[in-house]
Structures are given as C-alpha cells and as structure tokens.
Short mmCIF file of C-alpha atoms in Angstrom, two decimals:
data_model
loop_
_atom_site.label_atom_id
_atom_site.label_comp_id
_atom_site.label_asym_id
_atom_site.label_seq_id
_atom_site.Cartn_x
_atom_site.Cartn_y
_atom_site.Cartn_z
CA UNK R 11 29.71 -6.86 6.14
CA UNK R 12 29.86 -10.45 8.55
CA UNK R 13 33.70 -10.83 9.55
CA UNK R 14 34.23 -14.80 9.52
CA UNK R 15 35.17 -17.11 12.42
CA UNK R 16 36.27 -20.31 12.19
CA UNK R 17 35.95 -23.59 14.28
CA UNK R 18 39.51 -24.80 13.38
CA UNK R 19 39.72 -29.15 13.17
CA UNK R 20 43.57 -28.70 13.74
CA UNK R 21 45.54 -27.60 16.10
CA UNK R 22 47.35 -24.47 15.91
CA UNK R 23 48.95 -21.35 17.50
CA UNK R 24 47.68 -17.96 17.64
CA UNK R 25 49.92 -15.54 15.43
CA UNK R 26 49.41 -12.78 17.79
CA UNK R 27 50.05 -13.94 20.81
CA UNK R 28 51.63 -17.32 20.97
CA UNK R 29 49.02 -18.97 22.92
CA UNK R 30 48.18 -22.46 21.81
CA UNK R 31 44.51 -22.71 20.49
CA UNK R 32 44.39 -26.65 19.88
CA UNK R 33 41.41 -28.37 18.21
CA UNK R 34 38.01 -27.08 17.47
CA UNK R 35 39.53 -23.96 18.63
CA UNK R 36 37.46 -21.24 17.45
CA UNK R 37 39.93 -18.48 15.06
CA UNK R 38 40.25 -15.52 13.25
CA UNK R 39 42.27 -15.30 9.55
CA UNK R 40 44.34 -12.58 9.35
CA UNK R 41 45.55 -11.62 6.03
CA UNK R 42 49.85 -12.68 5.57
CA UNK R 43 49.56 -13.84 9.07
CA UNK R 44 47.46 -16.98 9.51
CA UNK R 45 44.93 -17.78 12.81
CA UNK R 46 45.05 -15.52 15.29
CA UNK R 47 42.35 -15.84 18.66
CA UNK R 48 39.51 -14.22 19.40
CA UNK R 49 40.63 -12.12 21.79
CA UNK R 50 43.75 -11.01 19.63
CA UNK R 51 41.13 -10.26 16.64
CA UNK R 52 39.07 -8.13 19.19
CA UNK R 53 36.07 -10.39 18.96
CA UNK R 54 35.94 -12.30 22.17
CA UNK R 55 33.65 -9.10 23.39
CA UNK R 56 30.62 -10.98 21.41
CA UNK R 57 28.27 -14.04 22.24
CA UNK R 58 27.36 -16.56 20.14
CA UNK R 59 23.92 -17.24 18.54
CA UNK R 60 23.07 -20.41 17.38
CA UNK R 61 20.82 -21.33 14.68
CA UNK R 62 17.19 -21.98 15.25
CA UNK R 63 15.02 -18.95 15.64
CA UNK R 64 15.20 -16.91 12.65
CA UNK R 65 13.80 -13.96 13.92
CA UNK R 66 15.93 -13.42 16.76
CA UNK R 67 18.66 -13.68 14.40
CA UNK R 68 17.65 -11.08 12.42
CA UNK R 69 17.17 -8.57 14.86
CA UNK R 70 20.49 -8.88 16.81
CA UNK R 71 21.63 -9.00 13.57
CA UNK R 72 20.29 -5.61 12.90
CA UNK R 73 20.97 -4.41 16.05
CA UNK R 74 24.70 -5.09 16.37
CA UNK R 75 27.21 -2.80 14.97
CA UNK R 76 30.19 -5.80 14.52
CA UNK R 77 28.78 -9.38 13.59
CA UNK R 78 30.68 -12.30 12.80
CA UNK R 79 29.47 -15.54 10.88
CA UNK R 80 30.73 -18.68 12.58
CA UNK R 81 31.54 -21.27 10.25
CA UNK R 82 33.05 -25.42 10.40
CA UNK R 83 33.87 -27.22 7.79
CA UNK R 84 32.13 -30.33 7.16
CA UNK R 85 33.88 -33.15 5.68
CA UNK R 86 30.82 -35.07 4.65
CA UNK R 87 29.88 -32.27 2.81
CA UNK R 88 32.87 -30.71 1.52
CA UNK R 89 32.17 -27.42 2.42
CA UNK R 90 31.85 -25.10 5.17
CA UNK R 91 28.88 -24.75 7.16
CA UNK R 92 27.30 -21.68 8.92
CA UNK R 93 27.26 -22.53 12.66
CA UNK R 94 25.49 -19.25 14.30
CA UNK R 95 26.26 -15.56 14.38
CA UNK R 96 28.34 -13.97 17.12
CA UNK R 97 26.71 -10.29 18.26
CA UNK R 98 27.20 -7.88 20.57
CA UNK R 99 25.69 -8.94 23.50
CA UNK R 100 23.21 -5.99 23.95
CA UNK R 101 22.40 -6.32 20.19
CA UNK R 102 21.40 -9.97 21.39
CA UNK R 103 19.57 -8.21 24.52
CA UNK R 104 17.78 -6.01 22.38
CA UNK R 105 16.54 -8.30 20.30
CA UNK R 106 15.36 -11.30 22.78
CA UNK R 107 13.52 -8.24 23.90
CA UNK R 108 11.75 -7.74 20.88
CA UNK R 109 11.03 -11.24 19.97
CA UNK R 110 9.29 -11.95 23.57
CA UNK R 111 7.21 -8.38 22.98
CA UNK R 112 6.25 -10.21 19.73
CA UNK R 113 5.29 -13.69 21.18
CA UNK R 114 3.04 -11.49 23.98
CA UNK R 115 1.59 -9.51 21.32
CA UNK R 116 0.78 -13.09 19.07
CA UNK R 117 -0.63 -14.60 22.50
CA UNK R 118 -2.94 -11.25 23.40
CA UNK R 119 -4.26 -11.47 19.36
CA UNK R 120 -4.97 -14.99 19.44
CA UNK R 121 -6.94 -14.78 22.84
CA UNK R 122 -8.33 -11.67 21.08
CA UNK R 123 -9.68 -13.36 18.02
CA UNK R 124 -11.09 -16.51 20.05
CA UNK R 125 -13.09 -14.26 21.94
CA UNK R 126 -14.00 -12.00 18.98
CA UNK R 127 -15.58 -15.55 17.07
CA UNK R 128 -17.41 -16.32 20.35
CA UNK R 129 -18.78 -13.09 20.27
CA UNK R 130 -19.64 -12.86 16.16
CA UNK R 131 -23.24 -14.85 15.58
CA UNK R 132 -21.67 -16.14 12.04
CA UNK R 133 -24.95 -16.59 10.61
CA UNK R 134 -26.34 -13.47 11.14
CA UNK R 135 -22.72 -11.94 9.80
CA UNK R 136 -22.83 -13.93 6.66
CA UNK R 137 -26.43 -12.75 5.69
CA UNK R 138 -25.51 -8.79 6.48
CA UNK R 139 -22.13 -9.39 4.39
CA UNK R 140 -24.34 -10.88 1.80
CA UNK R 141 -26.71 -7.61 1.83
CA UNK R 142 -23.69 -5.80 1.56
CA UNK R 143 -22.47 -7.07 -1.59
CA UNK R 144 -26.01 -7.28 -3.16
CA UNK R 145 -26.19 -3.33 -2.25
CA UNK R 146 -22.34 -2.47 -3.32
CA UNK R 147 -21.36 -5.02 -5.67
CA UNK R 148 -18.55 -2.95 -6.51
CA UNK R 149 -16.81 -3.53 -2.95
CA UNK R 150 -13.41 -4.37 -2.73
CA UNK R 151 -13.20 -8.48 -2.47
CA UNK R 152 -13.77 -9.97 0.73
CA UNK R 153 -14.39 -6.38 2.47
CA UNK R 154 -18.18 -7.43 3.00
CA UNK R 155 -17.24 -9.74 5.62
CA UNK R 156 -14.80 -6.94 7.09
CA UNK R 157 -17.95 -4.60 7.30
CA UNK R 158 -20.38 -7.47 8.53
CA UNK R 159 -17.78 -8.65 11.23
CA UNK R 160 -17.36 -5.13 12.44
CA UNK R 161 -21.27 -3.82 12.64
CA UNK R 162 -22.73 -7.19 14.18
CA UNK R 163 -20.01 -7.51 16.98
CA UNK R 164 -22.61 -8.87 20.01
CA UNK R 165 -22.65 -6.16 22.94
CA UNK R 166 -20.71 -3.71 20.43
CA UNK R 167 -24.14 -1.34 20.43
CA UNK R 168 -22.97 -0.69 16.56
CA UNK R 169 -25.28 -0.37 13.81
CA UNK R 170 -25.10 -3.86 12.83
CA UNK R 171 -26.78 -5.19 16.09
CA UNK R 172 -29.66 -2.81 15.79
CA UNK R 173 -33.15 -4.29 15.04
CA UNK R 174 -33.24 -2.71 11.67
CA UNK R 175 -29.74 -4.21 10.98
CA UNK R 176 -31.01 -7.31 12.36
CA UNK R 177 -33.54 -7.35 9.22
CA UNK R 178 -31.52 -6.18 6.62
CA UNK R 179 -32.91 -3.37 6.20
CA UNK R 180 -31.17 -1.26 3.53
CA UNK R 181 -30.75 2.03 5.86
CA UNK R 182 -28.67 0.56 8.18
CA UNK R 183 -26.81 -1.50 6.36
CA UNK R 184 -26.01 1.56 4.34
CA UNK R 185 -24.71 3.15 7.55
CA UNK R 186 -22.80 0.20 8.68
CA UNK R 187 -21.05 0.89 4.58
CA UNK R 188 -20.79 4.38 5.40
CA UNK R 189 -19.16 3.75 8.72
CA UNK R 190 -16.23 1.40 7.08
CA UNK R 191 -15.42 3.59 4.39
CA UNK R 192 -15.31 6.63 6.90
CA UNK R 193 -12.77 5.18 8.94
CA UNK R 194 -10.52 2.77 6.37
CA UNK R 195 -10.79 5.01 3.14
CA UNK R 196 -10.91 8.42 4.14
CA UNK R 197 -8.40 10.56 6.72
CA UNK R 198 -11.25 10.89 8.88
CA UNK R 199 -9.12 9.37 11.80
CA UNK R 200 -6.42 11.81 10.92
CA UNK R 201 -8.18 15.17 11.18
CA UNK R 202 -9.76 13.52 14.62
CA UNK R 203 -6.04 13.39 15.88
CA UNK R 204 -5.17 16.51 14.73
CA UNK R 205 -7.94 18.21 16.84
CA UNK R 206 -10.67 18.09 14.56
CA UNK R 207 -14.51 18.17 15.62
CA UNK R 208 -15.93 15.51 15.01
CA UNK R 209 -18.58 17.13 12.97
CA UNK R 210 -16.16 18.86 11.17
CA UNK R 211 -14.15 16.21 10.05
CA UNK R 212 -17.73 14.25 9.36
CA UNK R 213 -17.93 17.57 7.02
CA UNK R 214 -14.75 17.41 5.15
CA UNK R 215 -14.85 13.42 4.25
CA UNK R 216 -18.48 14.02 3.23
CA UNK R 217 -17.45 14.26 -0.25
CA UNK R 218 -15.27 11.66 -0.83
CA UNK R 219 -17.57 9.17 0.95
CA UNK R 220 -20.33 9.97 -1.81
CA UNK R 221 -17.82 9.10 -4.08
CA UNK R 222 -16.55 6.01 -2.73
CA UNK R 223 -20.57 4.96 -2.17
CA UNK R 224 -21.30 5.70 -5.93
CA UNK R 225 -18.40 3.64 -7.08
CA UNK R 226 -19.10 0.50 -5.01
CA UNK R 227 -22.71 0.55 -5.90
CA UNK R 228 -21.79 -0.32 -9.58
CA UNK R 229 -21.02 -3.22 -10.70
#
C-alpha cells in the first residue's frame, strides 16, 4: 500500500521535531499528531519521480519495497492531485535500467524489421502466401503470410527461395507448411534443447504434424 505525502500550501511545524517546514513544504500525516517531515516520517531516504513516463513508473514502482504517492491540492480543482511517486532510489535505478534495455531492444527490432522488408520481394511473398491458403484453407488467419514471409526471406537458402518454390510448386510449398508447423505447433524446439537428435525429434512430432496438415487442408 502507497503511504501519502503532501505538498503543504501553509506553513507549519513539524510535530516531531520542532523544525519549521513553511510553505509548499513537503509532509507526512501522522495519525493524533498532525505534519510531521520527511525525515521524522523516515521517508527522506527516497527520490522523487515525476509524472511522464509510465513505464518507468511502473517498474520502480514494482521494484521498491516503501513507495509514497505525492499529492497537492489544487484549488481550481477542488481536489488533490497526484504529483509523482517517491521510490527507493535503487528501485528507481533498477528500473531506468530496464526501460533503456527496452528502448535498445525497440531500436535493434525496428532496424531489424526495415532490413527484413528490404530483404522480403513482397510480390513474390504474397503469391506463395496465396498458394498457401489455396493448399490449407484451414490455416489459422493471417498465418499464410507468417509462412510466406519466413520461406522467401532473400539470401535465407530456405525452401521458399528455391526454384521450385519460386513456381509454386505444391512440394515445396508443402515443405515450407511443414516447416512452420514443426517449429510453432509442435515441441520440436523443446526436445532439440533437451538433447534430442534431430532426427529423433523429426520422429516424435511426425505424428502430430500429419495431423495438424490434415486439419488445415479442410476447409
């Protein structure tokens, strides 16, 4: 639970320790005896957070075991108003930490995703994920494009960029099918991790791919 600070529009004394806060000090209600400061209400240890940048907010948030909301009351309004958060200052570390991982990560997947459209001939991708549905109508929605996108990456050497790919031919689009649903609907990946052969684990999925293929070819 958020403890509550207050920026105080009068001035007043600290009921702890007699110093004399004045206005906009910022002040701590104790219960039957009044403001008291920061550092008397063992707070003064935390750093303020202003509003702004939601996620950062949440994570010190998370990450700090005593928060306080700091609150002013607004006369136009009639109310009080949330100011910022004070956290513990490695919670507030921890967290800028996380956010600027984040905003490298976003930057990395952008860059990743301009390069990955310069790379995708979209004509060719929107006539294999049109094969693709006319061969398994029953696909999930959309994950024809997912499968074209992913065979017919240019200098990928997957089955999509082969030159039977290249003219639709039903075999390899087939495999580029059989490829997706290896990977994204079976534990295929899993049993690799765990040790697996790879012909093995080809082995144990078999199955479950048939099944998979038999469903998506119906409409």
């Amino acid at each position: 639970m958020d403890l509550k600070v207050f920026i105080s529009h009068q001035a007043s004394t600290c009921a702890e320790c007699g110093k004399e806060l004045g206005r906009h000090a910022w002040i701590f209600l104790l219960e039957n005896k009044g403001a008291v400061c920061l550092s008397c209400a063992d707070l003064d240890h935390l750093v303020f957070l202003p509003p702004g940048d939601a996620a950062l907010t949440r994570r010190a948030h998370k990450h700090s075991t005593l928060t306080a909301v700091v609150l002013e009351w607004s006369r136009a309004r009639k109310r009080y108003e949330r100011q910022g958060l004070l956290v513990e200052e490695q919670a507030l570390a921890k967290a800028e930490q996380e956010c600027l991982v984040d905003s490298e990560a976003r930057e990395r997947r952008r860059e990743r995703e301009a390069q990955r459209r310069v790379e995708l001939d979209q004509q060719y991708v929107e006539r294999f994920a049109s094969r693709v549905r006319e061969m398994f109508p029953g696909c999930p929605p959309d994950r024809e494009t997912e499968i074209a996108e992913h065979a017919c990456l240019k200098y990928s050497g997957r089955v999509g960029r082969s030159a039977a790919a290249k003219e639709l031919d039903e075999d390899a689009v087939r495999l580029a099918v059989v490829a997706h649903i290896r990977h994204r609907e079976t534990n295929y990946d899993t049993l690799l991790s765990e040790g697996l052969d790879r012909h093995q684990a080809r082995a144990e999925v078999t199955a479950g791919i048939d099944h998979i293929i038999e469903k998506w070819q119906m409409k």
